[in-house]
């Protein structure tokens, strides 16, 4: 067996201990004689799994009693529709557009009501988080929506926007459980788990109870109402049972590591090691504004497409994989989720140093060309 350092933005690395535990229990889950994949979701055994997963999640995050935790299907994208379908009472909401996913969410919401964009960084090619300290939000907007970590562009909110008393809704898919969450600041937040928590197929929604309505328009599909799932403890229909079980194992792992503040310390150390090198590199440079840089996803380029391609190829041969940047940014992107060991970050930085040294001539001749151009 040889595992690589997988820098993918998602689906992404899971902790090896979690995968091994799942492997151990795969054929015979705790004496049940069957796999979690094979058992009834109405049975006692799975009941125990989902209850423990929810309890562990609640204690990790510190979810107050007046919030529901829902394990749903359909990924982040389904939440782009469920949020407006369930929360738009006045058919109006504000969306801060800071990247691809925030923009897609805003476009989806526009199917159901009026979307106001009080701030956007689109003109800066999403390289930063706009100033959100004094937004102009109409009083009758039902909520303010943000994407807290921009997976593709590598920016992350360092402070939450001033919502001016509006309900805050956040997509936390790519920094979910990487740092403590001040739950009461939000009306609702969600995370597709394939970025930092578990296998694709589960999205976790945390919603304040008073926002769950049972008087939605009759045209809202049963499966797209939070009420449906909240009432049945996420067991309205057959849930993504194996995925929920895997999330539960990850929650246990995070608890063993010391919880969300330990995850935060770890992510900050990883980001520091990477960005310290990036800032002094003469070959590589980051594409996001320094103050807004994400601890989770770091896009970077050499400025030369051929050199980028050569880097990716050589990195892969060295066991550092999935470093290709998203097509809208180009270059490279390294994702440092909870399960990425420090060793992976150190290996990447050493590899980049070596690559830089080996290609010094290319850099020097480019500098000369630039000088000649002036
Ligand atoms: C990946 C991602 C999504 C989309 O998730 P799906 O589960 O593929 O629908 C949404 N938001 C963010 C921030 C993401 O990183």
CSV table of C-alpha atoms and ligand atoms in Angstrom, one decimal:
chain,number,residue,atom,x,y,z
A,1,UNK,CA,0.0,0.0,0.0
A,2,UNK,CA,1.3,3.4,-0.8
A,3,UNK,CA,-0.7,6.5,0.0
A,4,UNK,CA,0.1,9.8,-1.6
A,5,UNK,CA,-0.2,13.3,-0.3
A,6,UNK,CA,-3.5,14.3,-2.0
A,7,UNK,CA,-3.9,18.1,-2.2
A,8,UNK,CA,-7.3,17.9,-4.0
A,9,UNK,CA,-9.9,20.5,-3.2
A,10,UNK,CA,-12.5,17.8,-2.9
A,11,UNK,CA,-13.2,15.0,-2.6
A,12,UNK,CA,-10.2,15.2,-0.5
A,13,UNK,CA,-8.0,13.3,2.0
A,14,UNK,CA,-9.6,11.6,5.0
A,15,UNK,CA,-7.7,10.7,8.1
A,16,UNK,CA,-5.9,7.4,7.7
A,17,UNK,CA,-7.2,6.3,11.2
A,18,UNK,CA,-10.8,6.9,10.0
A,19,UNK,CA,-10.3,4.9,6.8
A,20,UNK,CA,-8.7,2.0,8.8
A,21,UNK,CA,-11.5,1.9,11.4
A,22,UNK,CA,-14.0,1.8,8.5
A,23,UNK,CA,-12.0,-1.0,7.0
A,24,UNK,CA,-11.9,-3.0,10.2
A,25,UNK,CA,-15.7,-2.6,10.6
A,26,UNK,CA,-16.5,-3.0,7.0
A,27,UNK,CA,-17.7,-6.7,6.9
A,28,UNK,CA,-19.0,-6.9,10.4
A,29,UNK,CA,-20.1,-3.8,12.1
A,30,UNK,CA,-19.6,-4.3,15.9
A,31,UNK,CA,-20.9,-7.9,15.9
A,32,UNK,CA,-24.0,-7.1,13.8
A,33,UNK,CA,-22.7,-9.6,11.1
A,34,UNK,CA,-23.2,-7.0,8.4
A,35,UNK,CA,-21.8,-3.8,6.9
A,36,UNK,CA,-23.3,-0.4,7.7
A,37,UNK,CA,-24.1,-0.3,4.0
A,38,UNK,CA,-26.3,-3.4,4.4
A,39,UNK,CA,-28.3,-2.6,7.5
A,40,UNK,CA,-31.8,-1.0,7.9
A,41,UNK,CA,-31.7,2.7,8.6
A,42,UNK,CA,-34.7,2.0,10.9
A,43,UNK,CA,-32.8,-0.5,12.9
A,44,UNK,CA,-31.4,-0.1,16.4
A,45,UNK,CA,-27.8,-0.3,15.2
A,46,UNK,CA,-28.0,2.5,12.6
A,47,UNK,CA,-30.1,4.5,15.1
A,48,UNK,CA,-27.1,4.3,17.4
A,49,UNK,CA,-24.7,5.4,14.7
A,50,UNK,CA,-26.7,8.5,13.7
A,51,UNK,CA,-27.4,9.5,17.2
A,52,UNK,CA,-23.8,9.3,18.2
A,53,UNK,CA,-22.8,11.2,15.1
A,54,UNK,CA,-25.2,14.0,15.9
A,55,UNK,CA,-24.2,14.1,19.6
A,56,UNK,CA,-20.5,14.2,18.7
A,57,UNK,CA,-21.1,16.9,16.2
A,58,UNK,CA,-23.1,19.0,18.6
A,59,UNK,CA,-20.4,18.7,21.3
A,60,UNK,CA,-17.6,19.4,18.9
A,61,UNK,CA,-19.2,22.5,17.4
A,62,UNK,CA,-21.1,23.5,20.6
A,63,UNK,CA,-24.5,23.6,18.9
A,64,UNK,CA,-27.2,25.2,21.2
A,65,UNK,CA,-30.4,23.3,21.8
A,66,UNK,CA,-32.5,25.7,19.7
A,67,UNK,CA,-30.6,24.6,16.6
A,68,UNK,CA,-31.3,21.4,14.5
A,69,UNK,CA,-28.5,19.4,12.9
A,70,UNK,CA,-29.6,17.7,9.7
A,71,UNK,CA,-27.7,15.1,7.7
A,72,UNK,CA,-29.0,15.6,4.1
A,73,UNK,CA,-28.2,14.6,0.6
A,74,UNK,CA,-27.6,16.5,-2.6
A,75,UNK,CA,-24.4,18.3,-1.7
A,76,UNK,CA,-23.8,22.0,-1.5
A,77,UNK,CA,-25.8,22.6,-4.7
A,78,UNK,CA,-29.1,21.4,-3.2
A,79,UNK,CA,-28.6,23.9,-0.4
A,80,UNK,CA,-28.3,26.6,-3.0
A,81,UNK,CA,-32.0,25.9,-3.7
A,82,UNK,CA,-33.2,24.8,-0.2
A,83,UNK,CA,-32.0,28.0,1.5
A,84,UNK,CA,-34.2,30.4,-0.6
A,85,UNK,CA,-37.1,27.9,-0.9
A,86,UNK,CA,-37.3,27.7,2.9
A,87,UNK,CA,-36.0,31.1,4.1
A,88,UNK,CA,-37.3,33.6,1.6
A,89,UNK,CA,-40.5,34.9,3.2
A,90,UNK,CA,-40.3,38.3,1.5
A,91,UNK,CA,-38.9,36.9,-1.6
A,92,UNK,CA,-35.8,38.9,-1.2
A,93,UNK,CA,-32.3,38.1,0.0
A,94,UNK,CA,-28.8,39.6,-0.1
A,95,UNK,CA,-25.8,37.6,-1.4
A,96,UNK,CA,-22.1,38.6,-1.1
A,97,UNK,CA,-20.4,37.3,-4.2
A,98,UNK,CA,-16.9,36.3,-3.4
A,99,UNK,CA,-16.3,33.5,-5.9
A,100,UNK,CA,-17.7,30.7,-8.0
A,101,UNK,CA,-19.8,29.1,-5.3
A,102,UNK,CA,-21.3,32.3,-3.9
A,103,UNK,CA,-22.2,33.3,-7.4
A,104,UNK,CA,-23.8,30.0,-8.2
A,105,UNK,CA,-25.8,30.2,-5.0
A,106,UNK,CA,-27.0,33.7,-5.9
A,107,UNK,CA,-28.0,32.6,-9.4
A,108,UNK,CA,-30.0,29.7,-7.9
A,109,UNK,CA,-31.7,31.9,-5.4
A,110,UNK,CA,-32.7,34.3,-8.2
A,111,UNK,CA,-35.1,31.5,-9.5
A,112,UNK,CA,-37.1,32.1,-6.3
A,113,UNK,CA,-36.9,35.7,-5.5
A,114,UNK,CA,-35.1,39.0,-5.8
A,115,UNK,CA,-31.3,38.8,-5.2
A,116,UNK,CA,-29.5,41.8,-4.0
A,117,UNK,CA,-25.7,41.9,-4.1
A,118,UNK,CA,-24.4,44.4,-1.5
A,119,UNK,CA,-20.7,43.5,-2.1
A,120,UNK,CA,-18.8,41.5,-4.7
A,121,UNK,CA,-15.1,40.9,-5.6
A,122,UNK,CA,-15.8,39.8,-9.1
A,123,UNK,CA,-14.1,42.8,-10.7
A,124,UNK,CA,-10.9,41.7,-8.8
A,125,UNK,CA,-11.3,38.2,-10.3
A,126,UNK,CA,-12.4,37.1,-6.7
A,127,UNK,CA,-8.8,37.6,-5.4
A,128,UNK,CA,-10.1,39.2,-2.2
A,129,UNK,CA,-13.0,39.5,0.3
A,130,UNK,CA,-14.8,42.8,-0.1
A,131,UNK,CA,-15.2,45.2,2.8
A,132,UNK,CA,-18.4,44.0,4.6
A,133,UNK,CA,-18.3,46.4,7.6
A,134,UNK,CA,-21.1,48.7,6.2
A,135,UNK,CA,-23.2,46.9,3.7
A,136,UNK,CA,-26.4,48.4,2.3
A,137,UNK,CA,-29.0,45.6,2.8
A,138,UNK,CA,-32.7,46.3,2.3
A,139,UNK,CA,-34.7,46.0,5.6
A,140,UNK,CA,-37.0,43.4,4.1
A,141,UNK,CA,-34.2,41.1,2.8
A,142,UNK,CA,-34.8,37.7,4.4
A,143,UNK,CA,-31.2,36.9,5.0
A,144,UNK,CA,-27.6,37.7,4.1
A,145,UNK,CA,-25.7,34.9,2.4
A,146,UNK,CA,-22.0,34.3,2.4
A,147,UNK,CA,-19.6,31.6,1.2
A,148,UNK,CA,-17.1,31.6,4.1
A,149,UNK,CA,-14.2,30.0,2.3
A,150,UNK,CA,-13.8,30.3,-1.4
A,151,UNK,CA,-12.5,27.0,-2.5
A,152,UNK,CA,-11.4,28.0,-6.0
A,153,UNK,CA,-10.0,31.4,-5.4
A,154,UNK,CA,-8.4,30.7,-2.0
A,155,UNK,CA,-9.9,33.5,0.1
A,156,UNK,CA,-11.6,33.2,3.5
A,157,UNK,CA,-13.5,35.6,5.7
A,158,UNK,CA,-11.3,36.6,8.6
A,159,UNK,CA,-14.3,38.4,10.2
A,160,UNK,CA,-18.0,38.0,9.6
A,161,UNK,CA,-19.9,40.7,7.8
A,162,UNK,CA,-22.0,43.2,9.7
A,163,UNK,CA,-25.4,41.8,8.8
A,164,UNK,CA,-27.3,44.8,10.2
A,165,UNK,CA,-29.6,42.6,12.0
A,166,UNK,CA,-30.3,40.2,9.2
A,167,UNK,CA,-30.1,36.4,9.4
A,168,UNK,CA,-26.7,35.2,8.4
A,169,UNK,CA,-26.5,32.1,6.1
A,170,UNK,CA,-23.1,30.6,5.4
A,171,UNK,CA,-21.8,27.9,3.0
A,172,UNK,CA,-18.9,26.4,5.0
A,173,UNK,CA,-18.2,23.5,2.7
A,174,UNK,CA,-14.5,24.0,2.4
A,175,UNK,CA,-13.6,25.1,5.9
A,176,UNK,CA,-16.1,23.1,7.8
A,177,UNK,CA,-14.8,21.9,11.1
A,178,UNK,CA,-11.4,23.5,10.5
A,179,UNK,CA,-12.0,26.1,13.2
A,180,UNK,CA,-14.4,26.9,16.0
A,181,UNK,CA,-17.9,28.1,14.9
A,182,UNK,CA,-19.8,30.8,16.8
A,183,UNK,CA,-23.1,29.1,16.0
A,184,UNK,CA,-25.4,31.8,17.4
A,185,UNK,CA,-24.1,34.3,14.8
A,186,UNK,CA,-25.8,32.3,12.1
A,187,UNK,CA,-29.4,31.4,11.3
A,188,UNK,CA,-28.2,28.6,9.1
A,189,UNK,CA,-24.9,27.1,7.9
A,190,UNK,CA,-24.1,24.1,5.9
A,191,UNK,CA,-21.2,22.1,4.7
A,192,UNK,CA,-20.9,19.5,1.9
A,193,UNK,CA,-18.7,17.0,3.8
A,194,UNK,CA,-16.5,15.8,0.9
A,195,UNK,CA,-14.1,18.7,1.4
A,196,UNK,CA,-13.1,18.2,5.0
A,197,UNK,CA,-15.2,15.7,6.8
A,198,UNK,CA,-16.3,12.6,4.9
A,199,UNK,CA,-17.2,10.9,1.6
A,200,UNK,CA,-19.4,12.8,-0.9
A,201,UNK,CA,-23.1,12.3,-0.5
A,202,UNK,CA,-23.8,14.0,2.8
A,203,UNK,CA,-24.3,17.7,3.5
A,204,UNK,CA,-24.7,18.8,7.1
A,205,UNK,CA,-27.1,21.7,7.8
A,206,UNK,CA,-27.3,23.5,11.1
A,207,UNK,CA,-30.5,25.6,11.3
A,208,UNK,CA,-32.0,27.7,14.1
A,209,UNK,CA,-35.4,26.1,14.9
A,210,UNK,CA,-37.5,29.2,14.5
A,211,UNK,CA,-36.4,29.3,10.8
A,212,UNK,CA,-37.9,25.9,10.1
A,213,UNK,CA,-41.4,26.4,8.6
A,214,UNK,CA,-44.2,24.0,7.9
A,215,UNK,CA,-46.2,26.5,6.0
A,216,UNK,CA,-44.2,26.7,2.8
A,217,UNK,CA,-45.8,26.9,-0.6
A,218,UNK,CA,-47.4,23.6,-1.6
A,219,UNK,CA,-45.2,23.5,-4.7
A,220,UNK,CA,-42.0,23.1,-2.6
A,221,UNK,CA,-41.0,19.4,-2.9
A,222,UNK,CA,-41.2,17.4,0.4
A,223,UNK,CA,-37.6,16.5,0.2
A,224,UNK,CA,-36.5,20.2,-0.1
A,225,UNK,CA,-38.2,21.3,3.1
A,226,UNK,CA,-36.1,21.5,6.2
A,227,UNK,CA,-39.2,20.8,8.2
A,228,UNK,CA,-39.5,17.3,6.6
A,229,UNK,CA,-36.0,16.3,7.8
A,230,UNK,CA,-36.0,18.1,11.1
A,231,UNK,CA,-39.2,16.4,12.2
A,232,UNK,CA,-37.8,12.9,11.5
A,233,UNK,CA,-34.3,13.3,12.8
A,234,UNK,CA,-32.8,13.1,9.3
A,235,UNK,CA,-34.5,9.8,8.8
A,236,UNK,CA,-37.5,10.8,6.7
A,237,UNK,CA,-36.4,8.6,3.8
A,238,UNK,CA,-33.4,6.4,3.5
A,239,UNK,CA,-30.4,8.6,4.4
A,240,UNK,CA,-26.9,8.3,3.0
A,241,UNK,CA,-26.2,5.9,5.9
A,242,UNK,CA,-22.6,4.9,5.1
A,243,UNK,CA,-21.6,8.5,4.6
A,244,UNK,CA,-23.1,9.5,7.9
A,245,UNK,CA,-21.3,6.7,9.6
A,246,UNK,CA,-18.0,7.9,8.0
A,247,UNK,CA,-18.7,11.5,9.2
A,248,UNK,CA,-19.2,10.1,12.7
A,249,UNK,CA,-15.8,8.4,12.6
A,250,UNK,CA,-14.3,11.8,11.6
A,251,UNK,CA,-16.0,13.6,14.4
A,252,UNK,CA,-14.5,11.0,16.8
A,253,UNK,CA,-11.1,11.6,15.2
A,254,UNK,CA,-11.4,15.4,15.6
A,255,UNK,CA,-12.3,15.0,19.2
A,256,UNK,CA,-9.3,12.8,19.8
A,257,UNK,CA,-7.1,15.4,18.2
A,258,UNK,CA,-8.4,18.0,20.6
A,259,UNK,CA,-11.5,19.4,18.9
A,260,UNK,CA,-12.0,22.4,16.6
A,261,UNK,CA,-9.4,24.7,18.3
A,262,UNK,CA,-6.8,22.0,17.8
A,263,UNK,CA,-7.8,21.9,14.1
A,264,UNK,CA,-7.5,25.7,14.0
A,265,UNK,CA,-4.0,25.6,15.4
A,266,UNK,CA,-3.0,22.9,13.0
A,267,UNK,CA,-4.5,24.7,9.9
A,268,UNK,CA,-2.8,27.9,10.9
A,269,UNK,CA,0.6,26.2,11.2
A,270,UNK,CA,0.2,24.5,7.9
A,271,UNK,CA,-0.8,27.7,6.1
A,272,UNK,CA,2.1,29.6,7.8
A,273,UNK,CA,4.6,27.1,6.6
A,274,UNK,CA,3.3,27.2,3.1
A,275,UNK,CA,2.7,30.9,2.7
A,276,UNK,CA,6.0,31.9,4.4
A,277,UNK,CA,7.8,30.0,1.6
A,278,UNK,CA,5.4,31.4,-1.1
A,279,UNK,CA,6.1,35.0,0.1
A,280,UNK,CA,9.8,34.6,-0.3
A,281,UNK,CA,9.8,32.5,-3.5
A,282,UNK,CA,11.1,34.1,-6.7
A,283,UNK,CA,9.4,31.6,-8.9
A,284,UNK,CA,5.9,31.0,-7.3
A,285,UNK,CA,3.4,33.6,-6.3
A,286,UNK,CA,-0.1,33.4,-4.7
A,287,UNK,CA,-3.1,34.7,-6.6
A,288,UNK,CA,-5.2,35.8,-3.5
A,289,UNK,CA,-4.8,39.1,-1.6
A,290,UNK,CA,-2.6,38.4,1.4
A,291,UNK,CA,-5.0,39.6,4.1
A,292,UNK,CA,-7.8,37.4,2.8
A,293,UNK,CA,-5.9,34.2,2.1
A,294,UNK,CA,-7.5,31.0,3.0
A,295,UNK,CA,-5.9,28.4,5.3
A,296,UNK,CA,-7.6,25.7,3.4
A,297,UNK,CA,-7.0,26.3,-0.3
A,298,UNK,CA,-3.9,28.0,-1.7
A,299,UNK,CA,-3.9,28.9,-5.4
A,300,UNK,CA,-0.5,29.8,-6.8
A,301,UNK,CA,1.3,30.2,-10.2
A,302,UNK,CA,4.7,30.6,-11.7
A,303,UNK,CA,3.4,32.9,-14.4
A,304,UNK,CA,4.5,30.5,-17.1
A,305,UNK,CA,2.0,27.9,-18.2
A,306,UNK,CA,4.8,25.5,-19.4
A,307,UNK,CA,6.6,25.7,-16.1
A,308,UNK,CA,3.3,25.1,-14.3
A,309,UNK,CA,2.7,22.0,-16.3
A,310,UNK,CA,6.2,20.7,-15.7
A,311,UNK,CA,5.8,21.4,-11.9
A,312,UNK,CA,2.6,19.4,-11.8
A,313,UNK,CA,4.1,16.5,-13.6
A,314,UNK,CA,7.2,16.3,-11.4
A,315,UNK,CA,5.2,16.9,-8.2
A,316,UNK,CA,3.0,13.9,-9.1
A,317,UNK,CA,6.0,11.7,-9.7
A,318,UNK,CA,7.1,12.7,-6.2
A,319,UNK,CA,3.8,11.6,-4.6
A,320,UNK,CA,2.3,15.1,-4.3
A,321,UNK,CA,-0.9,14.8,-6.3
A,322,UNK,CA,-4.0,16.7,-7.4
A,323,UNK,CA,-2.2,20.1,-7.3
A,324,UNK,CA,-3.7,21.4,-10.6
A,325,UNK,CA,-5.5,24.7,-10.1
A,326,UNK,CA,-9.1,25.2,-11.1
A,327,UNK,CA,-9.5,26.1,-14.7
A,328,UNK,CA,-10.8,29.6,-13.9
A,329,UNK,CA,-7.6,30.5,-12.0
A,330,UNK,CA,-5.1,28.2,-13.7
A,331,UNK,CA,-1.7,27.2,-12.3
A,332,UNK,CA,-1.7,25.2,-9.1
A,333,UNK,CA,-3.8,24.9,-5.9
A,334,UNK,CA,-2.9,23.1,-2.7
A,335,UNK,CA,-5.6,22.2,-0.3
A,336,UNK,CA,-4.7,21.7,3.3
A,337,UNK,CA,-7.7,20.1,4.9
A,338,UNK,CA,-7.7,18.6,8.5
A,339,UNK,CA,-6.5,15.2,7.3
A,340,UNK,CA,-3.4,16.6,5.4
A,341,UNK,CA,-0.5,15.8,7.7
A,342,UNK,CA,2.1,18.5,8.5
A,343,UNK,CA,4.5,16.2,6.7
A,344,UNK,CA,2.6,16.6,3.5
A,345,UNK,CA,2.9,20.4,3.7
A,346,UNK,CA,6.6,20.2,4.5
A,347,UNK,CA,7.2,17.8,1.6
A,348,UNK,CA,5.4,20.2,-0.8
A,349,UNK,CA,7.4,23.2,0.4
A,350,UNK,CA,10.7,21.2,0.0
A,351,UNK,CA,9.7,20.1,-3.4
A,352,UNK,CA,8.8,23.6,-4.5
A,353,UNK,CA,12.2,24.8,-3.2
A,354,UNK,CA,14.0,22.2,-5.2
A,355,UNK,CA,12.0,22.9,-8.3
A,356,UNK,CA,12.7,26.6,-7.9
A,357,UNK,CA,16.5,25.9,-7.6
A,358,UNK,CA,16.5,23.6,-10.6
A,359,UNK,CA,14.7,26.2,-12.7
A,360,UNK,CA,16.6,29.2,-11.5
A,361,UNK,CA,18.0,29.7,-15.0
A,362,UNK,CA,14.5,29.9,-16.5
A,363,UNK,CA,13.7,32.6,-13.9
A,364,UNK,CA,16.9,34.5,-14.5
A,365,UNK,CA,16.4,34.5,-18.3
A,366,UNK,CA,12.9,35.7,-17.9
A,367,UNK,CA,14.0,38.5,-15.7
A,368,UNK,CA,16.5,39.5,-18.3
A,369,UNK,CA,13.8,39.5,-21.0
A,370,UNK,CA,11.6,41.7,-18.8
A,371,UNK,CA,14.5,44.1,-18.4
A,372,UNK,CA,15.1,44.1,-22.1
A,373,UNK,CA,11.4,45.0,-22.6
A,374,UNK,CA,11.6,48.1,-20.5
B,1,LIG,C1,-17.5,22.1,-3.5
B,1,LIG,C2,-18.3,23.3,-3.0
B,1,LIG,C3,-19.7,23.4,-3.3
B,1,LIG,C4,-20.4,22.4,-4.2
B,1,LIG,O1,-20.6,21.2,-3.6
B,1,LIG,P1,-21.4,20.0,-4.2
B,1,LIG,O2,-21.5,19.0,-3.1
B,1,LIG,O3,-20.5,19.5,-5.3
B,1,LIG,O4,-22.7,20.4,-4.7
B,1,LIG,C5,-20.4,24.4,-2.8
B,1,LIG,N1,-19.8,25.3,-2.0
B,1,LIG,C6,-18.4,25.3,-1.7
B,1,LIG,C7,-17.8,26.3,-0.9
B,1,LIG,C8,-17.7,24.3,-2.3
B,1,LIG,O5,-16.4,24.2,-2.0
